[in-house]
C-alpha atoms as a PDB file:
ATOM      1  CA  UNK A   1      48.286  75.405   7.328  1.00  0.00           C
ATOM      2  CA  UNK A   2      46.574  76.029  10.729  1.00  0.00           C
ATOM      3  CA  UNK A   3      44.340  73.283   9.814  1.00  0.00           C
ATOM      4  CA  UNK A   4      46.457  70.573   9.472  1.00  0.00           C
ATOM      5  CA  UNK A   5      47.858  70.806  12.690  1.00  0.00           C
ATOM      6  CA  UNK A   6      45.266  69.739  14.483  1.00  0.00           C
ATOM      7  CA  UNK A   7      44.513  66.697  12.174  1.00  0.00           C
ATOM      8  CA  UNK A   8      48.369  65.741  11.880  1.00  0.00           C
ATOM      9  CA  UNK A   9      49.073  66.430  16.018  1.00  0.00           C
ATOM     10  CA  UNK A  10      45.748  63.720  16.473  1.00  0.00           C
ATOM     11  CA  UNK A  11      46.709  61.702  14.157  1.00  0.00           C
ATOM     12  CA  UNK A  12      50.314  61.516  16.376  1.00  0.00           C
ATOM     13  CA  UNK A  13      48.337  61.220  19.690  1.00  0.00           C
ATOM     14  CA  UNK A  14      46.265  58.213  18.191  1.00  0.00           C
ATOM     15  CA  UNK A  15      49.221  56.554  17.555  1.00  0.00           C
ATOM     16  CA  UNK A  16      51.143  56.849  20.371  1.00  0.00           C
ATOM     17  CA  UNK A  17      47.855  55.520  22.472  1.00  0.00           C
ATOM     18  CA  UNK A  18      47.837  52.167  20.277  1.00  0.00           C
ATOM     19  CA  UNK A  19      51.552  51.809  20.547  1.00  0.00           C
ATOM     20  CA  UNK A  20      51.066  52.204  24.641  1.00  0.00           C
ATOM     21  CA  UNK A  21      48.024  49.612  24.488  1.00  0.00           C
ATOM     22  CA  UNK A  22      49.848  47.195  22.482  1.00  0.00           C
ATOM     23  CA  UNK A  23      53.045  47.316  24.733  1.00  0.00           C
ATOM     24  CA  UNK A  24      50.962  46.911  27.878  1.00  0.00           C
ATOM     25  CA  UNK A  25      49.096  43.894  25.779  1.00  0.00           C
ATOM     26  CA  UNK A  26      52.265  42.436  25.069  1.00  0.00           C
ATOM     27  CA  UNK A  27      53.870  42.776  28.698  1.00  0.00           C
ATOM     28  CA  UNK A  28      50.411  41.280  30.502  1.00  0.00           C
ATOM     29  CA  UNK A  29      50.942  37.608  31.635  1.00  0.00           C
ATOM     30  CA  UNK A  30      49.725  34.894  29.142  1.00  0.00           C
ATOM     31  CA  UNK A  31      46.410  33.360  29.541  1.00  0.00           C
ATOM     32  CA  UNK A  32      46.118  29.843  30.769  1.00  0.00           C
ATOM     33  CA  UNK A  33      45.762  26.940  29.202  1.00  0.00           C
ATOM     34  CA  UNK A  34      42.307  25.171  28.594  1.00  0.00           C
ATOM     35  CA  UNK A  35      41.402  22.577  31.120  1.00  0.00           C
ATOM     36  CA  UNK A  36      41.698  19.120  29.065  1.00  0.00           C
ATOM     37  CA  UNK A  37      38.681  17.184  28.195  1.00  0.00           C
ATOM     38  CA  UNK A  38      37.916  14.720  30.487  1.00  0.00           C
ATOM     39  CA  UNK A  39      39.141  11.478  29.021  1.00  0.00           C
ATOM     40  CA  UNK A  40      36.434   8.924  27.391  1.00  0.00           C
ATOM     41  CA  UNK A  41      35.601   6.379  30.029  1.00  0.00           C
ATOM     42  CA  UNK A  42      37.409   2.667  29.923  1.00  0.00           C
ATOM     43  CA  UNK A  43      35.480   0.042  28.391  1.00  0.00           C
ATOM     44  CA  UNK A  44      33.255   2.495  25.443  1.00  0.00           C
ATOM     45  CA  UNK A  45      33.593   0.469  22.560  1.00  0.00           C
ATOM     46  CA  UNK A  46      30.845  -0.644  20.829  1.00  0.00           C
ATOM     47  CA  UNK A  47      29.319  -4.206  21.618  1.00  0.00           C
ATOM     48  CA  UNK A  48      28.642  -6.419  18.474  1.00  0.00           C
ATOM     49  CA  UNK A  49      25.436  -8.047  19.136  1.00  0.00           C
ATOM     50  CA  UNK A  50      24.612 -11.577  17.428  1.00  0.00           C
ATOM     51  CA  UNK A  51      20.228 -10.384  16.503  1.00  0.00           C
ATOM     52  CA  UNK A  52      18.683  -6.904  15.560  1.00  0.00           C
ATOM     53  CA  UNK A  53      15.286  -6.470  17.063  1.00  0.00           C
ATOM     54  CA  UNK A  54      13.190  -4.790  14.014  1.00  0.00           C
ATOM     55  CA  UNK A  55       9.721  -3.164  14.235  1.00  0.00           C
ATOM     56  CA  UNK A  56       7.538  -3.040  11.625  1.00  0.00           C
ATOM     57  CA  UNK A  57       3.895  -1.898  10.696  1.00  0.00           C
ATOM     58  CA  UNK A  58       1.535  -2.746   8.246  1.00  0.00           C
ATOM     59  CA  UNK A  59      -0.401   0.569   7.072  1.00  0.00           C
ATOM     60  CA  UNK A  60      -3.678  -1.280   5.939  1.00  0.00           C
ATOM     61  CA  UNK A  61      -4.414  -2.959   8.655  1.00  0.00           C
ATOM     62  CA  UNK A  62      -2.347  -0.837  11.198  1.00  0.00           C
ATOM     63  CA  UNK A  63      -0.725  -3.505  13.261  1.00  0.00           C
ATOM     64  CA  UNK A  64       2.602  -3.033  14.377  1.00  0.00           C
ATOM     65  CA  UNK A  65       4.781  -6.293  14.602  1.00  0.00           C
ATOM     66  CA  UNK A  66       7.907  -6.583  16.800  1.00  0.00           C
ATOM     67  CA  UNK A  67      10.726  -9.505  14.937  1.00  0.00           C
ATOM     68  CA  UNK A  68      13.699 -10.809  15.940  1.00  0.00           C
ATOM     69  CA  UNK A  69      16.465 -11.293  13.033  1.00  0.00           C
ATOM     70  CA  UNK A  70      20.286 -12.834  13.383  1.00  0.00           C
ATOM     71  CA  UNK A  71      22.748 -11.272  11.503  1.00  0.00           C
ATOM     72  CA  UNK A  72      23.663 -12.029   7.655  1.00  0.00           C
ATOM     73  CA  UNK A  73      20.224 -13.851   8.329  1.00  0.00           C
ATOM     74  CA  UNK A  74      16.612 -13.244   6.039  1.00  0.00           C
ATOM     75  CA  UNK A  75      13.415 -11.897   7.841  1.00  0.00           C
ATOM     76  CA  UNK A  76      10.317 -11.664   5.346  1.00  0.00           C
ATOM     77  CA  UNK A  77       7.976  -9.157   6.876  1.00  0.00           C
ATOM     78  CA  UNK A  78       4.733  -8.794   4.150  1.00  0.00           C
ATOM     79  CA  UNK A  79       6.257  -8.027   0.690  1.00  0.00           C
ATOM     80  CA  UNK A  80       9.418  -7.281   2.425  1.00  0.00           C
ATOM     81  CA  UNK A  81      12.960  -9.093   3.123  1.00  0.00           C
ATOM     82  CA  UNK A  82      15.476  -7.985   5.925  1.00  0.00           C
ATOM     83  CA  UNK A  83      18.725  -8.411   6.462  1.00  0.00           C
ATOM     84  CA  UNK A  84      20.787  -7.038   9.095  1.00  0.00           C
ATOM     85  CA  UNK A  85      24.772  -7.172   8.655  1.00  0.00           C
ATOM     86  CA  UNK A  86      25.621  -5.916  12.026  1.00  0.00           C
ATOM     87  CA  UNK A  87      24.299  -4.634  15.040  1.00  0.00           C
ATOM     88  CA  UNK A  88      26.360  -2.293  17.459  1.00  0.00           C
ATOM     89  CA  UNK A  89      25.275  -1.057  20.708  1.00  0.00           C
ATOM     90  CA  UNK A  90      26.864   0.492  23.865  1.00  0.00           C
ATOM     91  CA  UNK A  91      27.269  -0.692  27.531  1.00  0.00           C
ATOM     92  CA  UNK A  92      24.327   0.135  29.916  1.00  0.00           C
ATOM     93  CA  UNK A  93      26.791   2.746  31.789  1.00  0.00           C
ATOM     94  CA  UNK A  94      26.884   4.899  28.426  1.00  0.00           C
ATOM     95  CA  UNK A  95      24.862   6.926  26.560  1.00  0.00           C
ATOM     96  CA  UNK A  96      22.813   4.419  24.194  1.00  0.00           C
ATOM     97  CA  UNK A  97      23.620   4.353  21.127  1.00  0.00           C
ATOM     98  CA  UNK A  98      22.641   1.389  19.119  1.00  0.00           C
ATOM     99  CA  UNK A  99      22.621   1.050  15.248  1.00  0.00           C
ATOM    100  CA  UNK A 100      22.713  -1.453  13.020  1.00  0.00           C
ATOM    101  CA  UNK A 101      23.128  -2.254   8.623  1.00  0.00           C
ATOM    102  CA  UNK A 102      20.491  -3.626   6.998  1.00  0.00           C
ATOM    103  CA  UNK A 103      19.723  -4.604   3.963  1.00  0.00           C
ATOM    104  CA  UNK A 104      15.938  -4.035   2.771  1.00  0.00           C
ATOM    105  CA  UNK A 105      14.642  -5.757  -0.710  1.00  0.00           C
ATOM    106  CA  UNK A 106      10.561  -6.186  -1.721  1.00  0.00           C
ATOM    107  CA  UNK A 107       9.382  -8.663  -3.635  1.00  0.00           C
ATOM    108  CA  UNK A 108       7.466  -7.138  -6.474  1.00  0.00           C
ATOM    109  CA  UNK A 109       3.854  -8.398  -7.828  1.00  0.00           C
ATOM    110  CA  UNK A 110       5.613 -10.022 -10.788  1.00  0.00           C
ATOM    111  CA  UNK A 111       7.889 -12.066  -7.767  1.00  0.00           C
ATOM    112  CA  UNK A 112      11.077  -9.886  -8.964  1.00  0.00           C
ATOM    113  CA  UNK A 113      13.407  -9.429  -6.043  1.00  0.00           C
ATOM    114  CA  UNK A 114      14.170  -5.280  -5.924  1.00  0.00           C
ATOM    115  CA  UNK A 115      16.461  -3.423  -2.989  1.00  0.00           C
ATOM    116  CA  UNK A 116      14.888  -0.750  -2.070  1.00  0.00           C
ATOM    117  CA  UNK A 117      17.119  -0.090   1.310  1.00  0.00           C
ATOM    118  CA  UNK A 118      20.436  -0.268   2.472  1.00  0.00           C
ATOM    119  CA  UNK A 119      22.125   1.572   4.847  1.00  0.00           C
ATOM    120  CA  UNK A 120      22.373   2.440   8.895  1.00  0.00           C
ATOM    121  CA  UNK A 121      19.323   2.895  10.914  1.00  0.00           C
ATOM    122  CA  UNK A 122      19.470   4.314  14.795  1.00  0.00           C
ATOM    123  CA  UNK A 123      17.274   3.030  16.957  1.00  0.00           C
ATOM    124  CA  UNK A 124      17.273   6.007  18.992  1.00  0.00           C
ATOM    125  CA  UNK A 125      16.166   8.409  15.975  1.00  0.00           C
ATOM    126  CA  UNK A 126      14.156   5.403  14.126  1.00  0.00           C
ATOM    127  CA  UNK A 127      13.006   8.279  11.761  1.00  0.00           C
ATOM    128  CA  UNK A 128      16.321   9.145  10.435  1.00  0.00           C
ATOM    129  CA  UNK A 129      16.751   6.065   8.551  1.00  0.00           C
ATOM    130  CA  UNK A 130      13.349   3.815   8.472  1.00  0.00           C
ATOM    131  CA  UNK A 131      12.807   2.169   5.566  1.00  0.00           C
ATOM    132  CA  UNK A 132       9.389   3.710   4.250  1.00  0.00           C
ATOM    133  CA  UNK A 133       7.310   1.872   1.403  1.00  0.00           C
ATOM    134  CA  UNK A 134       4.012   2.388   0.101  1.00  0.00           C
ATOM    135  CA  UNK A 135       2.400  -0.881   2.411  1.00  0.00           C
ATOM    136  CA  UNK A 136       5.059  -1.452   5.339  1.00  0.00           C
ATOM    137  CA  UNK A 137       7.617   0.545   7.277  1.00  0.00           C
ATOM    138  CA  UNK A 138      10.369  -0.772   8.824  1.00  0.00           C
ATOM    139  CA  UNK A 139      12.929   0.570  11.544  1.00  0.00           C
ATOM    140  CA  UNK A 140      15.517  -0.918  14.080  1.00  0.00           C
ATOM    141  CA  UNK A 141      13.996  -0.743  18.096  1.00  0.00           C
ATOM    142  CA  UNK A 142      17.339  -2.580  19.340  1.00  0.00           C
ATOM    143  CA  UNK A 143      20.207  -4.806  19.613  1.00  0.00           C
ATOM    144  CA  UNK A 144      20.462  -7.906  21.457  1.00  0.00           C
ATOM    145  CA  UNK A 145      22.490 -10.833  22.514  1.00  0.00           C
ATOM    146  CA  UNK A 146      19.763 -13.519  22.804  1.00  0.00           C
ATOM    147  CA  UNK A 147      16.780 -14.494  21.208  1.00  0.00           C
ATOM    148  CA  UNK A 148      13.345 -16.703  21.958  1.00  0.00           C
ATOM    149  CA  UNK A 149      13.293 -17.391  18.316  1.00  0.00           C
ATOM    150  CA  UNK A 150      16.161 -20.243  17.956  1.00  0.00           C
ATOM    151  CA  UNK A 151      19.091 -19.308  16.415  1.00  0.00           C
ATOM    152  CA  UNK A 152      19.027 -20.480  12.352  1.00  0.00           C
ATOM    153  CA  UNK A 153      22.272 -22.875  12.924  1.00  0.00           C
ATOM    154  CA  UNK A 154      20.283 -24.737  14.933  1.00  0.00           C
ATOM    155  CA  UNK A 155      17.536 -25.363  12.370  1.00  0.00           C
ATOM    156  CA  UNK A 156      20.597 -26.316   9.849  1.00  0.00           C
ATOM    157  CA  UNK A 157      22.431 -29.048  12.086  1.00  0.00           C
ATOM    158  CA  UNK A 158      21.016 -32.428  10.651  1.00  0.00           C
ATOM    159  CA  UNK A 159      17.544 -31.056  10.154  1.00  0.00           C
ATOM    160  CA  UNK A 160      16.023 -32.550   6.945  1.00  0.00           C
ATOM    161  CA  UNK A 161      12.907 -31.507   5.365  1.00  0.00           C
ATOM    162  CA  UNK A 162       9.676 -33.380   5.184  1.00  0.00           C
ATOM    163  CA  UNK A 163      10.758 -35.189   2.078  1.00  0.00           C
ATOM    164  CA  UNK A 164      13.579 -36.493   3.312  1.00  0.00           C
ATOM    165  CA  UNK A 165      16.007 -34.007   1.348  1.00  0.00           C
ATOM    166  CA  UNK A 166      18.835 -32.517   3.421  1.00  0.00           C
ATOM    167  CA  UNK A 167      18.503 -28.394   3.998  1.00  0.00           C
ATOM    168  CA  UNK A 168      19.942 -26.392   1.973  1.00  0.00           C
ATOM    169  CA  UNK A 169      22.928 -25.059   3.545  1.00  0.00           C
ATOM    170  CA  UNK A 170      23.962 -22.323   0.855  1.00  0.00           C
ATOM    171  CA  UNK A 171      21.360 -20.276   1.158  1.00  0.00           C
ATOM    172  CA  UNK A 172      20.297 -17.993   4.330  1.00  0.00           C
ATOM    173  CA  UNK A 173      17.152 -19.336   6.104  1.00  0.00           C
ATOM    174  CA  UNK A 174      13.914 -17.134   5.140  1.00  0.00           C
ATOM    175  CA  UNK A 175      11.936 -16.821   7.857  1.00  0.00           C
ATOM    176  CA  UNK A 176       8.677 -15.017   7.948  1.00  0.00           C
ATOM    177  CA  UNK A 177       6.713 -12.762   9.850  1.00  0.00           C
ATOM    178  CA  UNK A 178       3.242 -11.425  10.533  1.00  0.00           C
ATOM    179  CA  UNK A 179      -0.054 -12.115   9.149  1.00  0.00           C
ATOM    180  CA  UNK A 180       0.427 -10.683   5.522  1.00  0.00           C
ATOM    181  CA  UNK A 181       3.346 -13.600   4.333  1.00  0.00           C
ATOM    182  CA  UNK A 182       3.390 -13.944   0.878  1.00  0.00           C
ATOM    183  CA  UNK A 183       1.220 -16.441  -0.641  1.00  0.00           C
ATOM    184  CA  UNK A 184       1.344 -19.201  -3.776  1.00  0.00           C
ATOM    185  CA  UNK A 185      -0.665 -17.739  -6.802  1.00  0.00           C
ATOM    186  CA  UNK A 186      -1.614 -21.088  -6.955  1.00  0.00           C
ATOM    187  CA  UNK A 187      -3.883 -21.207  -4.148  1.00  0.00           C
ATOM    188  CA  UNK A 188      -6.806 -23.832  -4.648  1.00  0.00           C
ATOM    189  CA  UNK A 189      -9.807 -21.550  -5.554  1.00  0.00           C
ATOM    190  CA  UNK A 190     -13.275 -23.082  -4.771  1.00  0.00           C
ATOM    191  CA  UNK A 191     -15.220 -24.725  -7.680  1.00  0.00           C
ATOM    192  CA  UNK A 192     -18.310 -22.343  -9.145  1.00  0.00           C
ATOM    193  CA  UNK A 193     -19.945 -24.205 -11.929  1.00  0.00           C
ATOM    194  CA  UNK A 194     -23.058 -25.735 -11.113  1.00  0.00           C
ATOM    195  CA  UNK A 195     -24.050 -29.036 -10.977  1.00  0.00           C
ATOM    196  CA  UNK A 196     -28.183 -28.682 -10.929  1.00  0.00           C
ATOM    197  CA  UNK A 197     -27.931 -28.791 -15.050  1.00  0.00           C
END
């Protein structure tokens, strides 16, 4: 029985040290509060912007082309249509943040419309969300409030087209862009045969 009463006597001494610790716990003053977070600055919504700056680059011939596109409005840059829905950005005083959706289709060999893209890109991570395709690649560089290229409206407002029909109003403007626009199949090809015979 001797050797018990060492185990049960610590076992009695361990005890009474956790019920001293957690009564001096208990009795020490409460710890503060945290310090609040500093409240978000006035003024940080986002700004809605009225044209989405895009940049995109052709991988054959490796130029890179900078386009301006209003919103709901159609950019064609090579085999590709864009179409930003909205544009956000922040004020100067903030952190920038700009992003914007867009809407990405190509326009297939057999002239078949497919959407390939659609979705947010970030202008400040234009890697996150680029659209990537085998020819062209496509990502948002900003936001903006004005243009040089006029605004599509203005093109719509009694403008008429050379044959004297009025512009079709239903349908978004199609603009294009760079050096690799789509062309007619029906190009005029030059005449071979020969005429010595």
């Amino acid at each position: 029985m001797s050797f018990f009463n060492p185990i049960s006597t610590g076992g009695l001494t361990l005890a009474a040290s956790l019920a001293v610790s957690t009564i001096a716990f208990a009795a020490s003053p409460a710890p503060a509060p945290p310090a609040p977070a500093p409240a978000a600055p006035a003024g940080s919504d986002r700004i809605t912007n009225p044209v989405a700056e895009f940049a995109g680059i052709d991988k054959i011939t490796g130029r890179i082309i900078t386009f301006d596109v209003y919103i709901d409005e159609t950019v064609q840059f090579g085999a590709l249509q864009v179409t930003p829905r909205v544009c956000y950005s922040r004020p100067q005083n903030e952190e920038p943040k700009t992003d914007s959706f867009v809407e990405v289709d190509e326009i297939t060999l057999d002239r078949k419309i497919r959407r390939i893209f659609t979705g947010w890109m970030f202008a400040e991570s234009p890697g996150l969300n680029a659209v990537e395709h085998a020819v062209y690649d496509v990502w948002l560089k900003a936001c903006k409030q004005k243009s040089d290229v006029p605004a599509p409206d203005a093109g719509k407002s009694g403008a008429t087209k050379a044959d004297g029909a009025k512009a079709d109003a239903s349908k978004p403007a199609a603009a294009t862009v760079g050096p690799d626009a789509a062309q007619p199949d029906d190009a005029a090809e030059p005449d071979t045969t020969d005429t010595n015979n």
